[in-house]
Amino acid sequence: MIEFKNISKVYNNNIFALSNINVKIEKGEFVFLVGPSGAGKSTFIKMLLKEVQPTNGNIIVNNLDVTNLKRKEIPYYRRRIGVVFQDFRLIPTLNVYENVAFAMRVVEAPLREIRKKVPMVLSLVGLANKYKAFPHELSGGEQQRVSLARAIVNNPSILIADEPTGNLDPETAMDIMQTLNDINYAGTTILMATHAKEIVDNMRKRVIAIEKGIIVRDEQKGAYGYED
């Protein structure tokens, strides 16, 4: 599903963001990516999204070597991956239905498919009755649910969640995590970067810890392991 082979990234100041990373994430796994700020988590995710090119090594996703993708191939590759951000990134001038439908229009899905799929996904994230609401009319948790719906509406095989609970209160954060868990049970592979110690400790999923660009821990049913 996802494999980093001997991946290193050196920036212009000769600092290693990642150093000889070897990791494999199987289809259907739920993996937490943890570590102190500046450890290399963002570089890891940006490489997976083909936003940053490794200095050395290869990244294989669904049997495709994304390291060597041509520029014109990158948008099509990214369509296979759903992404959820800490700051939601909804379009403020579109309502809930339109924000989710926008992701389907980008991939030129037929209108009939959009009309069928969007309500289904909104129901999955608990927002079936909010489809006409605009982002400013929603709570932070509701906005993150819209972001989740948008990320999964095109049936990605992989969902990347970058600090998705960072702006949410603890109770709302756990609700979002339950939704992510449901999405994972349905078959989507999830990679989540987080500093949320309580969430990681409670969920007991696989934990990959990065420090100073190196994987220092890779545990099944792991704990967060940091105080920050």
CSV table of C-alpha atoms in Angstrom, one decimal:
chain,number,residue,atom,x,y,z
A,1,MET,CA,0.0,0.0,0.0
A,2,ILE,CA,2.6,2.6,1.2
A,3,GLU,CA,6.3,1.9,1.3
A,4,PHE,CA,9.2,4.3,2.0
A,5,LYS,CA,12.5,2.7,0.8
A,6,ASN,CA,15.7,4.3,2.1
A,7,ILE,CA,14.1,7.8,2.0
A,8,SER,CA,16.2,10.8,2.9
A,9,LYS,CA,15.5,14.5,2.5
A,10,VAL,CA,18.2,17.1,2.8
A,11,TYR,CA,17.3,20.8,2.5
A,12,ASN,CA,19.6,23.5,1.3
A,13,ASN,CA,21.0,24.2,4.8
A,14,ASN,CA,22.3,20.6,4.8
A,15,ILE,CA,19.9,19.6,7.6
A,16,PHE,CA,18.3,16.2,7.2
A,17,ALA,CA,14.6,16.4,7.5
A,18,LEU,CA,14.4,12.7,7.1
A,19,SER,CA,17.3,10.2,7.2
A,20,ASN,CA,17.2,6.7,5.6
A,21,ILE,CA,13.5,6.1,6.4
A,22,ASN,CA,12.2,2.5,5.8
A,23,VAL,CA,8.6,1.9,6.6
A,24,LYS,CA,5.7,-0.1,5.1
A,25,ILE,CA,2.0,0.6,5.8
A,26,GLU,CA,-0.4,-2.1,4.7
A,27,LYS,CA,-3.8,-1.7,3.2
A,28,GLY,CA,-6.5,-1.0,5.8
A,29,GLU,CA,-4.2,0.0,8.6
A,30,PHE,CA,-4.7,3.0,10.9
A,31,VAL,CA,-1.4,4.6,11.7
A,32,PHE,CA,-0.5,7.5,14.0
A,33,LEU,CA,2.6,9.5,13.0
A,34,VAL,CA,3.9,11.2,16.2
A,35,GLY,CA,7.0,13.1,17.3
A,36,PRO,CA,8.1,16.5,18.5
A,37,SER,CA,7.7,19.6,16.4
A,38,GLY,CA,10.3,19.7,13.7
A,39,ALA,CA,10.8,15.9,13.8
A,40,GLY,CA,10.0,15.4,10.1
A,41,LYS,CA,6.3,14.5,10.2
A,42,SER,CA,5.4,17.3,7.8
A,43,THR,CA,8.1,16.3,5.3
A,44,PHE,CA,6.9,12.7,5.5
A,45,ILE,CA,3.3,13.7,4.6
A,46,LYS,CA,4.4,16.2,1.9
A,47,MET,CA,6.5,13.5,0.2
A,48,LEU,CA,3.5,11.2,0.2
A,49,LEU,CA,1.4,13.9,-1.4
A,50,LYS,CA,4.2,14.6,-3.9
A,51,GLU,CA,4.7,18.1,-2.6
A,52,VAL,CA,8.3,17.4,-1.7
A,53,GLN,CA,10.8,15.3,-3.6
A,54,PRO,CA,13.1,13.0,-1.6
A,55,THR,CA,16.9,13.5,-2.0
A,56,ASN,CA,17.3,9.7,-2.0
A,57,GLY,CA,15.1,6.6,-2.0
A,58,ASN,CA,11.8,5.6,-3.4
A,59,ILE,CA,8.2,5.9,-2.3
A,60,ILE,CA,5.7,3.2,-3.5
A,61,VAL,CA,2.0,3.7,-3.2
A,62,ASN,CA,-0.4,1.0,-4.5
A,63,ASN,CA,2.5,-0.5,-6.5
A,64,LEU,CA,3.2,2.8,-8.1
A,65,ASP,CA,6.7,4.4,-7.7
A,66,VAL,CA,5.5,8.0,-7.1
A,67,THR,CA,9.1,9.2,-6.8
A,68,ASN,CA,9.4,9.2,-10.6
A,69,LEU,CA,6.0,10.6,-11.5
A,70,LYS,CA,5.9,13.2,-14.2
A,71,ARG,CA,4.5,16.6,-13.4
A,72,LYS,CA,1.4,16.0,-15.5
A,73,GLU,CA,0.7,12.7,-13.6
A,74,ILE,CA,0.8,14.2,-10.1
A,75,PRO,CA,-2.8,15.6,-10.1
A,76,TYR,CA,-4.2,12.2,-11.1
A,77,TYR,CA,-2.1,10.5,-8.4
A,78,ARG,CA,-3.3,13.0,-5.7
A,79,ARG,CA,-7.0,12.2,-6.6
A,80,ARG,CA,-6.5,8.8,-5.0
A,81,ILE,CA,-5.6,10.3,-1.7
A,82,GLY,CA,-8.0,12.1,0.7
A,83,VAL,CA,-6.6,14.8,2.9
A,84,VAL,CA,-8.0,16.4,6.1
A,85,PHE,CA,-6.3,19.5,7.6
A,86,GLN,CA,-6.3,21.1,11.0
A,87,ASP,CA,-7.8,24.3,9.5
A,88,PHE,CA,-10.6,22.6,7.6
A,89,ARG,CA,-9.9,24.6,4.3
A,90,LEU,CA,-13.6,24.8,3.3
A,91,ILE,CA,-14.7,27.2,0.6
A,92,PRO,CA,-16.6,29.9,2.5
A,93,THR,CA,-19.0,30.9,-0.3
A,94,LEU,CA,-20.2,27.3,-0.8
A,95,ASN,CA,-22.7,25.5,1.5
A,96,VAL,CA,-22.0,22.0,2.9
A,97,TYR,CA,-23.4,20.1,0.0
A,98,GLU,CA,-21.5,22.3,-2.5
A,99,ASN,CA,-18.2,22.0,-0.6
A,100,VAL,CA,-18.4,18.2,-0.8
A,101,ALA,CA,-19.7,18.1,-4.4
A,102,PHE,CA,-16.8,20.4,-5.4
A,103,ALA,CA,-14.4,17.5,-4.8
A,104,MET,CA,-16.4,15.3,-7.2
A,105,ARG,CA,-16.6,18.0,-9.8
A,106,VAL,CA,-12.9,18.4,-9.8
A,107,VAL,CA,-12.6,14.7,-11.0
A,108,GLU,CA,-15.4,15.3,-13.5
A,109,ALA,CA,-17.9,12.9,-11.8
A,110,PRO,CA,-21.3,12.8,-13.5
A,111,LEU,CA,-24.0,15.0,-12.0
A,112,ARG,CA,-26.2,12.0,-11.3
A,113,GLU,CA,-23.3,10.4,-9.3
A,114,ILE,CA,-22.7,13.6,-7.4
A,115,ARG,CA,-26.4,13.8,-6.4
A,116,LYS,CA,-26.3,10.2,-5.2
A,117,LYS,CA,-23.0,10.2,-3.4
A,118,VAL,CA,-22.9,13.5,-1.6
A,119,PRO,CA,-26.0,12.9,0.6
A,120,MET,CA,-24.6,9.4,1.4
A,121,VAL,CA,-21.3,10.8,2.6
A,122,LEU,CA,-22.9,13.6,4.6
A,123,SER,CA,-25.1,11.0,6.3
A,124,LEU,CA,-22.0,9.0,7.2
A,125,VAL,CA,-20.4,12.0,9.0
A,126,GLY,CA,-23.6,13.0,10.7
A,127,LEU,CA,-24.4,16.1,8.7
A,128,ALA,CA,-27.4,15.0,6.6
A,129,ASN,CA,-29.5,17.8,8.0
A,130,LYS,CA,-26.8,20.5,7.6
A,131,TYR,CA,-26.4,20.3,3.8
A,132,LYS,CA,-27.6,23.8,3.2
A,133,ALA,CA,-25.5,25.4,5.9
A,134,PHE,CA,-22.5,27.6,5.1
A,135,PRO,CA,-19.1,27.1,6.9
A,136,HIS,CA,-19.6,30.2,9.1
A,137,GLU,CA,-22.8,28.7,10.4
A,138,LEU,CA,-21.1,25.5,11.6
A,139,SER,CA,-19.2,24.6,14.7
A,140,GLY,CA,-15.5,23.7,14.4
A,141,GLY,CA,-16.4,20.0,14.8
A,142,GLU,CA,-19.1,20.3,12.1
A,143,GLN,CA,-16.6,22.0,9.7
A,144,GLN,CA,-14.1,19.2,10.3
A,145,ARG,CA,-16.9,16.7,9.4
A,146,VAL,CA,-17.5,18.5,6.2
A,147,SER,CA,-13.8,18.3,5.5
A,148,LEU,CA,-13.9,14.6,6.2
A,149,ALA,CA,-16.8,14.1,3.9
A,150,ARG,CA,-15.0,16.0,1.1
A,151,ALA,CA,-11.9,13.9,1.6
A,152,ILE,CA,-13.7,10.6,1.3
A,153,VAL,CA,-16.4,11.3,-1.3
A,154,ASN,CA,-14.2,10.1,-4.2
A,155,ASN,CA,-13.5,6.8,-2.4
A,156,PRO,CA,-9.7,7.3,-1.8
A,157,SER,CA,-7.8,4.2,-0.8
A,158,ILE,CA,-5.7,6.4,1.5
A,159,LEU,CA,-6.8,9.2,3.9
A,160,ILE,CA,-4.1,11.5,5.3
A,161,ALA,CA,-5.2,13.5,8.4
A,162,ASP,CA,-2.8,16.2,9.4
A,163,GLU,CA,-3.6,17.3,13.0
A,164,PRO,CA,-7.3,17.0,12.3
A,165,THR,CA,-8.3,17.5,15.9
A,166,GLY,CA,-5.9,20.4,16.7
A,167,ASN,CA,-8.5,23.1,16.7
A,168,LEU,CA,-11.2,21.1,18.5
A,169,ASP,CA,-12.3,20.6,22.1
A,170,PRO,CA,-11.6,17.1,23.6
A,171,GLU,CA,-15.2,15.8,23.3
A,172,THR,CA,-15.5,17.0,19.7
A,173,ALA,CA,-12.1,15.6,18.9
A,174,MET,CA,-13.1,12.1,20.1
A,175,ASP,CA,-16.3,12.3,17.9
A,176,ILE,CA,-14.1,13.1,14.9
A,177,MET,CA,-11.8,10.2,15.8
A,178,GLN,CA,-14.8,7.8,16.0
A,179,THR,CA,-15.8,8.9,12.5
A,180,LEU,CA,-12.2,8.3,11.3
A,181,ASN,CA,-12.4,4.9,12.9
A,182,ASP,CA,-15.6,4.1,11.0
A,183,ILE,CA,-14.0,5.2,7.8
A,184,ASN,CA,-11.0,2.9,8.5
A,185,TYR,CA,-13.3,0.0,9.3
A,186,ALA,CA,-14.9,0.5,5.9
A,187,GLY,CA,-11.5,-0.2,4.3
A,188,THR,CA,-9.7,3.1,4.0
A,189,THR,CA,-6.0,3.2,5.0
A,190,ILE,CA,-5.5,6.1,7.4
A,191,LEU,CA,-2.3,8.0,8.3
A,192,MET,CA,-2.8,10.6,10.9
A,193,ALA,CA,-0.1,13.0,12.1
A,194,THR,CA,-0.9,14.3,15.6
A,195,HIS,CA,0.3,15.7,18.9
A,196,ALA,CA,-2.9,14.6,20.7
A,197,LYS,CA,-1.5,12.3,23.4
A,198,GLU,CA,-4.9,11.3,24.9
A,199,ILE,CA,-6.3,10.3,21.5
A,200,VAL,CA,-3.3,8.1,20.6
A,201,ASP,CA,-3.2,6.5,24.0
A,202,ASN,CA,-6.9,5.7,24.0
A,203,MET,CA,-7.2,4.3,20.5
A,204,ARG,CA,-4.1,2.0,20.6
A,205,LYS,CA,-3.4,1.9,16.9
A,206,ARG,CA,-0.1,1.5,15.3
A,207,VAL,CA,2.3,4.3,16.2
A,208,ILE,CA,5.3,5.5,14.2
A,209,ALA,CA,7.4,7.9,16.1
A,210,ILE,CA,9.9,10.2,14.3
A,211,GLU,CA,12.6,12.2,16.0
A,212,LYS,CA,15.2,14.3,14.2
A,213,GLY,CA,14.3,12.7,10.9
A,214,ILE,CA,14.7,9.1,12.1
A,215,ILE,CA,12.0,6.5,13.0
A,216,VAL,CA,12.7,5.8,16.6
A,217,ARG,CA,9.7,3.6,17.4
A,218,ASP,CA,7.2,1.6,15.4
A,219,GLU,CA,4.6,-0.2,17.6
A,220,GLN,CA,1.4,-2.0,17.1
A,221,LYS,CA,-1.2,-0.8,19.6
A,222,GLY,CA,1.3,1.9,20.7
A,223,ALA,CA,1.1,4.9,22.9
A,224,TYR,CA,2.0,8.5,22.2
A,225,GLY,CA,5.2,8.5,24.4
A,226,TYR,CA,5.8,12.3,24.5
A,227,GLU,CA,4.9,15.1,27.0
A,228,ASP,CA,4.3,17.9,24.5
